[in-house]
Amino acid sequence: MSASFTTATGADVRVRFCPSPTGTPHVGLIRTALFNWAYARHTGGKLIFRIEDTDAARDSEESYAQIIDALRWLRLDWDEGVEVGGPNGPYRQSQRSDVYAGIIEQLKDRGLLYESYVTGEEMEARNVANGRDPKQGYDNFERELTAEQRAAFKAEGRQPALRLRVPDRDLSFDDLVRGPITFPQGSFSDFVVVRPNGIPLYTFVNPVDDALMGITHVLRGEDILSSTPRQIALYEALVEIGVATFIPRFGHLPYVMGEGNKKLSKRDPESNLFHHRANGFIPEGLVNYLALLGWSLTNDRDVFSLDEMVAAFDVVDVNPNPARFDHKKAESINGDHIRLLEADDFATRLVPYLTDYIADPPTPEQQEVLTAAAPLVQERMQLLGEAPGMLGFLFTSDDELQYDDDALKTLGETSGDVLRASLAALGGLGDWTRESIEAALRVALIDGLGLKPRVAFGPLRVAVSGRRVSPPLFESMEILGRESSIARLEKLAARS
RNA sequence: GGCCCCAUCGUAUAGCGGCCUAGUACGCUGCCCUCUCACGGCGGUAACACCGGUUCGAAUCCGGUUGGGGUCACCA
């Protein structure tokens, strides 16, 4: 590649995110969006959001809506593109056919694109006839077809595909995350950019749109690394006809892998961004974890905000090795972010996960309980999806409260005595507060019955929550109220 | 198979020639705190794939080997 093309830097940075709307958003895709976004924000540049919907058979509006949903949920905004518009629209490739048609004509007139009539079967036969591997691929043999030959094919009713004449030399570029990469001449042959029906392929529209939109840095998945020299060849052609004035820099981000050594597949639920949202990831936590897949803030801290990421992010610091998605680590990071939330904010975010128990929005009574109980569980949660298990008992009537089997198993010989002694101690209690409840129970059970705390309070926990583990007992009883607490102790005492 | 990429504890990473008897986090684990579970605190476990070079000195640079991954479509 010529060294004479200039590339923009600093505030002139223009990066893009250009997914195909097929299927539900993948964590790898979103990680790519995040890095592009962070780079734009860090440099004061622009993020362009374009949709590559040139495959009518696989693209869907539902998928498009999901990608928008995902970006907005994670608070990744864009400066130009679908939904927001901009000077380089339209931003959906399905609406840009006219743009492509003009460029195809110019390229063809210059001889940079040429007609190719050979079919796949014919090419295989040709390779066999020439003693080559049948799968060897195209050998550029139609570069110099004469007008007569072309006319003959057309007379047969054949329509040509258009191939790009690739330069007969090595193609190199300096990858932002991997350094210099060279593809030797002959690594690939002239490739099809326009189908016989006139519809251009991804290999064409992607670089063309990048050029037209002034993209300076192409940050994308590693899977496209090997087609980068092809794109550079196209770019050189675009420069020749004046459509592009420079070749962008490329940076290939590492894969996001699943268990073992396989790329996180679309079938794998871990790959589905919304699966994580449904489980109770908060955007702060998920985006933080995604950032850690190939990048780090400092050597001794991995919990940080988007703002902190923006201040520090640079593509050149991205690690080239593939990263495994570790849900344990992801959940731990999420738990840290949950703990960072303001109490009211946290309580509000719990609501959608508690719809089996409360209304959305909650009734005033439910809101009161939720506000009181949220701080008790904020430091014990990694995922908001744990809320029903931890708090459900507070929104269940005394009659309907169920006991978990493993909770009942912890009940022993003394459980009945503990419950009866507790009822006696609590019966005449004046104030119903965490402190008064605890004081009365300690006197009755620890001092009175001589029990160890964990033995004494276990049965009460089961009676109140129906579970073996629960939020702190005395606080739970205070929130539940005197009447309900006593009813629950009596209910369990009756069966002990 | 051709071409390309990658290679530090189980995982994610720090390290960009001496600060490294390799740091941090998750995980696992011991102890403390403690009404359960968590949170928090203090410990422990565990890695430079291999072989050659370059250098006074290499996890760091170079070459090779091995291993992994990707890509070779008229899909994107």
Coordinates of C-alpha atoms (C1' of nucleotides) in Angstrom, one line a residue:
Chain A
M1 CA 0.0 0.0 0.0
S2 CA 1.2 3.5 -0.7
A3 CA 2.6 5.4 2.2
S4 CA 1.4 8.6 0.8
F5 CA -2.2 8.4 2.0
T6 CA -2.8 10.4 5.0
T7 CA -4.9 9.4 7.9
A8 CA -6.8 11.6 10.3
T9 CA -6.0 11.7 14.0
G10 CA -7.3 13.2 17.2
A11 CA -10.6 15.0 17.0
D12 CA -10.9 14.0 13.4
V13 CA -11.4 10.4 14.3
R14 CA -14.4 8.8 12.7
V15 CA -15.2 5.2 13.7
R16 CA -18.2 3.1 12.9
F17 CA -20.3 0.3 14.1
C18 CA -22.0 -1.6 11.3
P19 CA -23.7 -4.8 12.3
S20 CA -25.9 -6.9 10.1
P21 CA -29.3 -7.2 11.7
T22 CA -29.4 -11.0 11.9
G23 CA -30.4 -12.7 15.1
T24 CA -30.1 -11.4 18.7
P25 CA -27.2 -9.2 19.8
H26 CA -24.1 -11.2 20.5
V27 CA -21.7 -10.2 23.3
G28 CA -18.8 -10.1 20.9
L29 CA -20.7 -7.7 18.6
I30 CA -21.5 -5.4 21.5
R31 CA -17.9 -5.5 22.7
T32 CA -16.9 -4.3 19.3
A33 CA -19.5 -1.5 19.6
L34 CA -18.2 -0.6 23.0
F35 CA -14.6 -0.3 21.8
N36 CA -15.6 1.8 18.9
W37 CA -17.7 4.0 21.1
A38 CA -15.0 4.4 23.7
Y39 CA -12.4 5.3 21.1
A40 CA -14.7 7.9 19.6
R41 CA -15.4 9.4 23.0
H42 CA -11.8 9.3 24.1
T43 CA -10.5 11.1 21.0
G44 CA -13.4 13.5 20.7
G45 CA -14.2 11.9 17.4
K46 CA -17.5 10.6 15.9
L47 CA -19.2 7.3 16.0
I48 CA -21.2 6.4 12.9
F49 CA -23.8 3.7 13.2
R50 CA -24.6 2.0 9.9
I51 CA -26.7 -1.0 9.2
E52 CA -25.5 -3.6 6.8
D53 CA -28.8 -5.1 5.7
T54 CA -27.9 -6.4 2.2
D55 CA -29.0 -9.9 2.9
A56 CA -32.7 -9.7 2.7
A57 CA -33.1 -13.4 3.4
R58 CA -31.5 -13.2 6.9
D59 CA -32.0 -9.6 8.0
S60 CA -34.9 -8.7 10.2
E61 CA -36.5 -5.6 11.6
E62 CA -36.8 -7.4 14.9
S63 CA -33.0 -7.9 15.0
Y64 CA -32.5 -4.3 14.1
A65 CA -34.7 -3.2 17.0
Q66 CA -32.8 -5.4 19.3
I67 CA -29.5 -3.9 18.4
I68 CA -30.8 -0.4 19.0
D69 CA -32.3 -1.6 22.3
A70 CA -28.9 -3.1 23.4
L71 CA -27.0 0.0 22.6
R72 CA -29.4 2.2 24.4
W73 CA -29.5 -0.1 27.4
L74 CA -25.8 0.1 27.7
R75 CA -25.8 3.9 27.2
L76 CA -23.7 3.7 24.0
D77 CA -24.7 6.6 21.9
W78 CA -23.7 7.5 18.4
D79 CA -23.3 10.8 16.5
E80 CA -24.4 9.9 13.0
G81 CA -26.4 7.0 11.7
V82 CA -29.7 5.2 11.9
E83 CA -32.3 6.8 14.2
V84 CA -30.3 10.0 14.5
G85 CA -29.5 10.8 10.8
G86 CA -26.5 12.8 9.6
P87 CA -24.9 14.2 6.4
N88 CA -23.8 10.9 5.0
G89 CA -27.1 9.0 4.9
P90 CA -29.0 7.0 4.4
Y91 CA -27.3 4.7 6.9
R92 CA -29.0 1.5 5.9
Q93 CA -27.3 -0.2 3.0
S94 CA -30.6 -1.5 1.7
Q95 CA -31.4 2.1 0.9
R96 CA -28.1 3.0 -0.8
S97 CA -28.3 1.0 -4.1
D98 CA -28.1 4.2 -6.2
V99 CA -25.0 5.3 -4.5
Y100 CA -23.3 1.9 -5.2
A101 CA -24.5 1.8 -8.8
G102 CA -22.7 5.1 -9.6
I103 CA -19.5 3.9 -8.1
I104 CA -19.6 0.6 -9.8
E105 CA -19.9 2.3 -13.2
Q106 CA -16.9 4.6 -12.5
L107 CA -14.8 1.6 -11.4
K108 CA -15.8 -0.3 -14.4
D109 CA -15.1 2.5 -16.8
R110 CA -11.6 2.7 -15.3
G111 CA -11.0 -1.0 -15.9
L112 CA -10.7 -1.6 -12.2
L113 CA -13.6 -3.9 -12.3
Y114 CA -14.0 -6.5 -15.0
E115 CA -16.6 -8.9 -16.2
S116 CA -16.4 -12.5 -15.1
Y117 CA -18.7 -15.1 -16.7
V118 CA -17.2 -18.3 -15.3
T119 CA -19.4 -20.4 -13.0
G120 CA -18.3 -22.2 -9.9
E121 CA -18.5 -25.6 -11.7
E122 CA -16.6 -24.3 -14.7
M123 CA -13.9 -22.9 -12.5
E124 CA -13.5 -26.2 -10.8
A125 CA -13.2 -28.0 -14.1
R126 CA -10.7 -25.5 -15.3
N127 CA -8.6 -26.1 -12.2
V128 CA -8.7 -29.8 -12.7
A129 CA -7.8 -29.4 -16.4
N130 CA -4.8 -27.3 -15.4
G131 CA -3.6 -29.8 -12.8
R132 CA -4.6 -27.5 -9.9
D133 CA -6.5 -28.3 -6.8
P134 CA -10.2 -28.1 -7.8
K135 CA -10.8 -25.9 -4.8
Q136 CA -7.9 -23.6 -5.6
G137 CA -10.2 -20.9 -6.7
Y138 CA -10.2 -18.3 -9.3
D139 CA -7.1 -17.7 -11.4
N140 CA -7.8 -14.2 -12.9
F141 CA -8.1 -15.7 -16.4
E142 CA -10.8 -13.4 -17.5
R143 CA -8.9 -10.2 -16.9
E144 CA -8.3 -9.6 -20.6
L145 CA -11.5 -10.9 -22.2
T146 CA -12.0 -9.5 -25.6
A147 CA -15.2 -7.7 -26.7
E148 CA -15.9 -10.6 -28.9
Q149 CA -15.6 -13.1 -26.1
R150 CA -17.9 -11.0 -23.9
A151 CA -20.4 -10.7 -26.7
A152 CA -20.4 -14.5 -27.2
F153 CA -21.2 -15.1 -23.5
K154 CA -23.9 -12.5 -23.6
A155 CA -25.3 -14.2 -26.7
E156 CA -25.6 -17.3 -24.6
G157 CA -27.8 -15.3 -22.2
R158 CA -25.1 -15.1 -19.5
Q159 CA -24.8 -12.2 -17.2
P160 CA -21.4 -11.3 -15.8
A161 CA -20.4 -10.9 -12.2
L162 CA -17.9 -8.1 -11.6
R163 CA -14.5 -8.7 -10.1
L164 CA -12.0 -6.3 -8.7
R165 CA -8.6 -6.4 -10.4
V166 CA -6.3 -6.8 -7.3
P167 CA -2.7 -5.4 -7.5
D168 CA 0.0 -7.9 -8.4
R169 CA 2.1 -7.3 -5.3
D170 CA 2.2 -7.9 -1.6
L171 CA -0.4 -6.0 0.4
S172 CA 0.5 -4.7 3.9
F173 CA -1.1 -2.7 6.6
D174 CA -0.2 -1.7 10.1
D175 CA -2.9 -3.2 12.4
L176 CA -3.7 -1.0 15.4
V177 CA -3.7 -3.9 17.7
R178 CA -1.4 -6.4 16.0
G179 CA 1.3 -4.4 14.3
P180 CA 2.5 -4.8 10.7
I181 CA 0.8 -7.5 8.7
T182 CA 1.7 -8.5 5.2
F183 CA -0.2 -10.7 2.8
P184 CA 2.1 -12.0 0.0
Q185 CA 1.1 -11.5 -3.6
G186 CA -1.0 -14.5 -4.7
S187 CA -2.7 -14.9 -1.2
F188 CA -6.0 -14.3 -2.9
S189 CA -7.3 -13.7 -6.4
D190 CA -9.6 -11.2 -8.1
F191 CA -12.8 -11.4 -6.1
V192 CA -16.4 -10.8 -7.0
V193 CA -17.8 -7.5 -5.8
V194 CA -21.0 -7.4 -7.8
R195 CA -23.4 -10.2 -8.6
P196 CA -24.6 -10.9 -12.1
N197 CA -27.9 -9.3 -11.1
G198 CA -26.1 -6.1 -10.3
I199 CA -26.4 -6.3 -6.5
P200 CA -23.0 -5.5 -4.9
L201 CA -21.7 -7.8 -2.1
Y202 CA -20.5 -7.0 1.4
T203 CA -16.9 -7.1 0.2
F204 CA -17.8 -4.0 -1.9
V205 CA -20.4 -2.0 0.1
N206 CA -18.5 -2.2 3.4
P207 CA -15.4 -0.4 2.2
V208 CA -17.3 1.9 -0.1
D209 CA -19.5 3.1 2.7
D210 CA -16.5 3.5 5.0
A211 CA -14.9 5.6 2.4
L212 CA -18.0 7.7 1.7
M213 CA -18.6 8.2 5.4
G214 CA -15.0 9.3 6.0
I215 CA -14.1 6.5 8.4
T216 CA -10.6 6.9 9.7
H217 CA -10.3 3.8 12.0
V218 CA -11.9 0.5 11.3
L219 CA -12.1 -1.4 14.5
R220 CA -13.8 -4.8 14.0
G221 CA -13.6 -8.4 14.9
E222 CA -10.6 -10.6 14.1
D223 CA -12.7 -12.7 11.8
I224 CA -12.4 -10.1 9.1
L225 CA -8.6 -9.8 9.4
S226 CA -7.9 -11.9 6.4
S227 CA -10.2 -10.0 4.1
T228 CA -8.5 -6.7 5.0
P229 CA -6.0 -6.8 2.1
R230 CA -8.9 -7.3 -0.3
Q231 CA -10.6 -4.2 1.2
I232 CA -7.3 -2.2 0.9
A233 CA -7.2 -3.2 -2.8
L234 CA -10.7 -1.9 -3.2
Y235 CA -9.8 1.3 -1.3
E236 CA -6.9 1.9 -3.6
A237 CA -9.3 1.6 -6.5
L238 CA -11.6 4.1 -4.8
V239 CA -8.8 6.5 -4.3
E240 CA -8.0 6.2 -8.0
I241 CA -11.5 7.3 -9.0
G242 CA -11.5 10.0 -6.3
V243 CA -14.2 8.5 -4.1
A244 CA -11.7 8.0 -1.2
T245 CA -8.8 10.3 -0.3
F246 CA -7.1 8.0 2.2
I247 CA -7.0 4.5 3.4
P248 CA -8.2 4.1 7.0
R249 CA -6.3 2.4 9.8
F250 CA -7.5 -1.0 10.8
G251 CA -7.6 -2.6 14.2
H252 CA -8.7 -6.2 14.6
L253 CA -10.2 -7.0 18.0
P254 CA -9.7 -10.4 19.6
Y255 CA -12.5 -13.0 19.6
V256 CA -14.7 -13.6 22.5
M257 CA -14.6 -17.3 23.2
G258 CA -16.8 -19.6 25.1
E259 CA -16.0 -22.7 27.2
G260 CA -13.0 -24.6 25.9
N261 CA -11.4 -23.1 22.8
K262 CA -14.3 -22.4 20.6
K263 CA -15.6 -19.1 19.5
L264 CA -18.7 -18.2 21.5
S265 CA -21.4 -19.4 19.1
K266 CA -24.7 -17.7 18.5
R267 CA -26.4 -20.8 19.8
D268 CA -24.7 -20.5 23.2
P269 CA -26.9 -18.6 25.6
E270 CA -23.9 -17.0 27.1
S271 CA -23.4 -15.2 23.8
N272 CA -26.8 -13.5 24.0
L273 CA -26.7 -10.1 25.5
F274 CA -30.3 -10.2 26.6
H275 CA -29.8 -13.5 28.3
H276 CA -27.5 -11.6 30.7
R277 CA -29.9 -8.7 31.1
A278 CA -32.7 -11.2 31.9
N279 CA -30.5 -12.8 34.5
G280 CA -30.0 -9.5 36.2
F281 CA -26.8 -7.9 34.9
I282 CA -27.0 -4.1 35.2
P283 CA -25.6 -2.2 32.2
E284 CA -22.7 -0.7 34.3
G285 CA -21.6 -4.2 35.2
L286 CA -21.9 -5.9 31.9
V287 CA -20.2 -3.1 30.0
N288 CA -17.4 -3.1 32.5
Y289 CA -16.9 -6.8 32.1
L290 CA -17.1 -6.6 28.3
A291 CA -14.4 -3.9 28.4
L292 CA -12.1 -6.3 30.2
L293 CA -12.3 -8.7 27.3
G294 CA -9.2 -7.6 25.6
W295 CA -8.5 -4.4 27.5
S296 CA -7.6 -3.2 31.0
L297 CA -7.7 0.1 32.8
T298 CA -4.7 -0.3 35.1
N299 CA -2.7 -3.1 36.5
D300 CA -4.5 -3.3 39.8
R301 CA -8.2 -2.3 39.3
D302 CA -10.9 -3.9 37.2
V303 CA -14.0 -2.2 38.4
F304 CA -14.6 1.1 36.7
S305 CA -17.2 3.3 35.1
L306 CA -17.8 4.1 31.5
D307 CA -16.4 7.6 32.1
E308 CA -13.2 6.1 33.5
M309 CA -12.9 3.8 30.5
V310 CA -13.4 6.7 28.1
A311 CA -10.7 8.7 29.8
A312 CA -8.2 5.9 29.4
F313 CA -9.2 3.9 26.3
D314 CA -6.9 3.5 23.3
V315 CA -7.1 0.8 20.7
V316 CA -3.4 0.3 20.6
D317 CA -3.7 -1.0 24.2
V318 CA -6.0 -3.7 23.2
N319 CA -4.6 -7.2 23.8
P320 CA -4.5 -9.4 20.6
N321 CA -5.3 -12.7 22.2
P322 CA -8.7 -14.2 22.2
A323 CA -10.6 -13.7 25.4
R324 CA -12.8 -16.3 27.1
F325 CA -16.1 -15.1 28.5
D326 CA -16.0 -16.1 32.2
H327 CA -19.4 -15.7 33.7
K328 CA -18.1 -16.0 37.3
K329 CA -15.9 -13.0 36.8
A330 CA -18.6 -11.2 35.0
E331 CA -21.0 -11.8 37.9
S332 CA -18.5 -10.7 40.4
I333 CA -17.9 -7.4 38.5
N334 CA -21.7 -7.0 38.3
G335 CA -22.0 -7.5 42.0
D336 CA -19.5 -4.8 42.6
H337 CA -21.4 -2.4 40.5
I338 CA -24.7 -3.3 42.2
R339 CA -23.0 -2.3 45.5
L340 CA -22.0 1.0 44.0
L341 CA -25.6 1.9 43.2
E342 CA -27.5 4.5 45.3
A343 CA -30.1 2.7 47.5
D344 CA -33.1 4.1 45.8
D345 CA -31.7 3.5 42.4
F346 CA -31.0 -0.1 43.3
A347 CA -34.5 -0.6 44.7
T348 CA -36.0 0.7 41.5
R349 CA -34.0 -1.6 39.4
L350 CA -35.2 -4.6 41.4
V351 CA -38.8 -4.1 40.4
P352 CA -38.8 -5.7 36.9
Y353 CA -37.3 -8.8 38.5
L354 CA -39.9 -9.1 41.2
T355 CA -43.0 -9.1 39.0
D356 CA -44.0 -12.5 40.4
Y357 CA -44.5 -10.8 43.7
I358 CA -45.2 -7.1 43.2
A359 CA -46.8 -4.8 40.7
D360 CA -44.8 -2.7 38.3
P361 CA -44.9 0.0 39.4
P362 CA -45.3 -1.3 43.0
T363 CA -48.2 -0.3 45.2
P364 CA -47.4 2.1 48.0
E365 CA -47.3 -0.7 50.5
Q366 CA -45.0 -2.8 48.3
Q367 CA -42.8 0.2 47.7
E368 CA -42.4 0.8 51.4
V369 CA -41.3 -2.8 52.0
L370 CA -39.0 -2.8 49.0
T371 CA -37.4 0.5 50.1
A372 CA -36.8 -0.9 53.5
A373 CA -35.6 -4.3 52.4
A374 CA -33.4 -3.4 49.4
P375 CA -30.4 -2.3 51.5
L376 CA -30.4 -5.7 53.2
V377 CA -29.8 -7.5 49.9
Q378 CA -27.8 -5.0 48.0
E379 CA -24.5 -6.3 49.3
R380 CA -25.4 -9.9 48.9
M381 CA -26.4 -9.9 45.3
Q382 CA -24.4 -10.4 42.1
L383 CA -27.4 -10.5 39.8
L384 CA -30.7 -8.7 40.1
G385 CA -32.3 -12.0 39.2
E386 CA -31.6 -13.2 42.7
A387 CA -34.1 -10.8 44.1
P388 CA -37.2 -13.1 44.0
G389 CA -35.3 -15.8 46.0
M390 CA -34.0 -13.3 48.6
L391 CA -37.0 -11.0 49.0
G392 CA -40.0 -13.1 47.9
F393 CA -41.0 -14.0 51.5
L394 CA -41.6 -10.4 52.3
F395 CA -44.3 -10.2 49.6
T396 CA -45.9 -13.5 50.4
S397 CA -48.8 -13.9 52.8
D398 CA -48.3 -15.8 56.0
D399 CA -50.7 -18.5 54.8
E400 CA -48.9 -19.0 51.5
L401 CA -45.4 -19.1 52.8
Q402 CA -43.7 -22.3 51.8
Y403 CA -40.7 -24.0 53.5
D404 CA -37.8 -25.1 51.4
D405 CA -36.8 -28.8 52.0
D406 CA -33.3 -27.9 52.9
A407 CA -34.6 -25.4 55.3
L408 CA -36.8 -27.9 57.1
K409 CA -33.8 -30.2 57.3
T410 CA -32.0 -27.8 59.5
L411 CA -34.7 -28.0 62.2
G412 CA -33.8 -30.1 65.2
E413 CA -35.1 -31.3 68.5
T414 CA -35.0 -27.9 70.1
S415 CA -36.8 -26.1 67.3
G416 CA -40.2 -26.2 68.9
D417 CA -38.8 -24.9 72.2
V418 CA -37.0 -22.1 70.5
L419 CA -40.1 -21.0 68.6
R420 CA -42.3 -21.2 71.8
A421 CA -39.7 -19.3 73.9
S422 CA -39.5 -16.7 71.1
L423 CA -43.2 -16.2 71.0
A424 CA -43.3 -15.7 74.7
A425 CA -40.5 -13.2 74.6
L426 CA -41.9 -11.3 71.7
G427 CA -45.5 -11.3 72.9
G428 CA -45.2 -8.4 75.2
L429 CA -42.6 -6.5 73.3
G430 CA -43.2 -2.7 73.4
D431 CA -41.3 -1.3 70.4
W432 CA -41.1 -3.5 67.3
T433 CA -37.7 -2.6 66.0
R434 CA -34.7 -4.5 64.9
E435 CA -32.9 -3.6 68.2
S436 CA -35.8 -4.5 70.5
I437 CA -36.5 -7.8 68.7
E438 CA -32.8 -8.8 68.8
A439 CA -32.5 -7.9 72.5
A440 CA -35.6 -9.8 73.5
L441 CA -34.6 -12.9 71.5
R442 CA -31.1 -12.9 72.8
V443 CA -32.3 -12.8 76.4
A444 CA -34.8 -15.6 75.8
L445 CA -32.7 -17.9 73.6
I446 CA -29.0 -17.3 74.3
D447 CA -29.3 -16.4 78.0
G448 CA -32.5 -18.3 78.8
L449 CA -32.1 -21.5 76.8
G450 CA -28.3 -21.3 76.7
L451 CA -28.1 -21.8 73.0
K452 CA -25.5 -20.7 70.6
P453 CA -26.7 -17.9 68.4
R454 CA -26.6 -19.9 65.2
V455 CA -28.6 -22.7 66.7
A456 CA -31.1 -20.3 68.3
F457 CA -31.8 -18.2 65.3
G458 CA -31.9 -20.9 62.7
P459 CA -35.5 -22.0 63.3
L460 CA -36.7 -18.4 63.4
R461 CA -35.2 -17.8 60.1
V462 CA -37.0 -20.8 58.6
A463 CA -40.2 -19.7 60.2
V464 CA -39.9 -16.1 58.9
S465 CA -38.5 -16.7 55.4
G466 CA -39.1 -20.3 54.7
R467 CA -35.5 -20.6 53.7
R468 CA -32.2 -21.7 55.1
V469 CA -30.5 -18.5 54.1
S470 CA -32.1 -15.1 54.2
P471 CA -31.5 -11.5 54.6
P472 CA -30.7 -10.5 58.3
L473 CA -33.3 -12.0 60.6
F474 CA -34.2 -9.1 62.9
E475 CA -34.4 -6.6 60.2
S476 CA -36.6 -8.9 58.2
M477 CA -38.9 -9.3 61.2
E478 CA -39.1 -5.6 61.6
I479 CA -40.1 -5.1 58.0
L480 CA -42.6 -7.9 58.1
G481 CA -44.2 -6.4 61.2
R482 CA -45.2 -7.7 64.5
E483 CA -48.4 -9.4 63.5
S484 CA -47.0 -11.3 60.5
S485 CA -43.8 -12.3 62.3
I486 CA -45.7 -13.8 65.2
A487 CA -48.1 -15.5 62.9
R488 CA -45.2 -17.1 61.1
L489 CA -43.5 -18.3 64.3
E490 CA -46.8 -19.8 65.4
K491 CA -47.3 -21.5 62.0
L492 CA -44.0 -23.3 62.2
A493 CA -44.3 -24.0 65.9
A494 CA -47.6 -25.8 65.2
R495 CA -45.7 -28.4 63.1
S496 CA -42.7 -28.8 65.3
Chain B
rG1 C1' -3.7 -28.0 2.4
rG2 C1' -2.4 -22.2 1.1
rC3 C1' -2.5 -17.7 3.7
rC4 C1' -3.2 -14.9 8.2
rC5 C1' -3.5 -14.2 13.6
rC6 C1' -2.4 -15.8 18.6
rA7 C1' 0.8 -17.9 22.9
rU8 C1' 2.2 -15.1 31.1
rC9 C1' -1.3 -18.7 37.1
rG10 C1' -7.8 -22.7 35.7
rU11 C1' -9.8 -17.6 33.6
rA12 C1' -9.0 -12.2 32.4
rU13 C1' -4.9 -9.5 32.5
rA14 C1' -0.1 -6.2 34.3
rG15 C1' 4.7 -6.5 32.1
rC16 C1' 6.6 -3.0 26.5
rG17 C1' 15.6 -5.5 28.2
rG18 C1' 17.6 -4.8 34.4
rC19 C1' 12.2 -2.3 39.3
rC20 C1' 10.1 -9.9 38.2
rU21 C1' 12.6 -14.9 43.7
rA22 C1' 6.6 -12.1 37.7
rG23 C1' 1.8 -7.8 40.1
rU24 C1' -3.8 -7.5 40.2
rA25 C1' -8.8 -9.5 39.8
rC26 C1' -12.2 -13.8 39.4
rG27 C1' -12.1 -18.9 40.8
rC28 C1' -10.5 -22.4 44.5
rU29 C1' -8.9 -22.4 49.5
rG30 C1' -7.4 -21.2 55.2
rC31 C1' -8.5 -17.7 59.1
rC32 C1' -11.1 -13.3 61.1
rC33 C1' -15.8 -10.8 61.4
rU34 C1' -20.8 -12.9 62.0
rC35 C1' -28.0 -14.7 63.5
rU36 C1' -27.7 -17.7 57.9
rC37 C1' -25.8 -16.1 53.3
rA38 C1' -23.1 -12.4 51.6
rC39 C1' -20.1 -8.0 52.2
rG40 C1' -15.4 -6.6 54.3
rG41 C1' -10.3 -7.8 56.2
rC42 C1' -5.8 -10.9 56.4
rG43 C1' -3.3 -15.3 54.2
rG44 C1' -2.6 -19.5 50.7
rU45 C1' -2.8 -22.1 45.7
rA46 C1' -1.2 -21.4 40.8
rA47 C1' 1.8 -19.0 35.0
rC48 C1' 6.2 -16.6 31.4
rA49 C1' 4.5 -23.5 25.7
rC50 C1' 9.4 -25.5 23.8
rC51 C1' 14.3 -24.9 21.4
rG52 C1' 17.8 -21.8 19.6
rG53 C1' 19.9 -17.1 19.0
rU54 C1' 20.9 -11.4 20.2
rU55 C1' 22.6 -9.1 24.8
rC56 C1' 26.7 -7.9 30.5
rG57 C1' 21.4 -9.1 31.3
rA58 C1' 15.1 -11.7 28.1
rA59 C1' 8.5 -13.0 30.2
rU60 C1' 10.0 -8.7 27.3
rC61 C1' 13.9 -8.5 20.8
rC62 C1' 14.8 -12.2 16.5
rG63 C1' 14.3 -17.2 14.3
rG64 C1' 12.4 -22.0 14.5
rU65 C1' 9.2 -25.8 16.7
rU66 C1' 4.7 -27.2 18.9
rG67 C1' -0.1 -26.0 20.1
rG68 C1' -4.6 -23.2 19.4
rG69 C1' -7.7 -20.1 16.3
rG70 C1' -9.4 -17.8 11.8
rU71 C1' -9.9 -17.4 6.6
rC72 C1' -9.9 -19.2 1.7
rA73 C1' -18.3 -17.9 -1.3
rC74 C1' -21.7 -14.7 -6.8
rC75 C1' -22.8 -14.9 3.1
rA76 C1' -22.1 -10.9 6.1

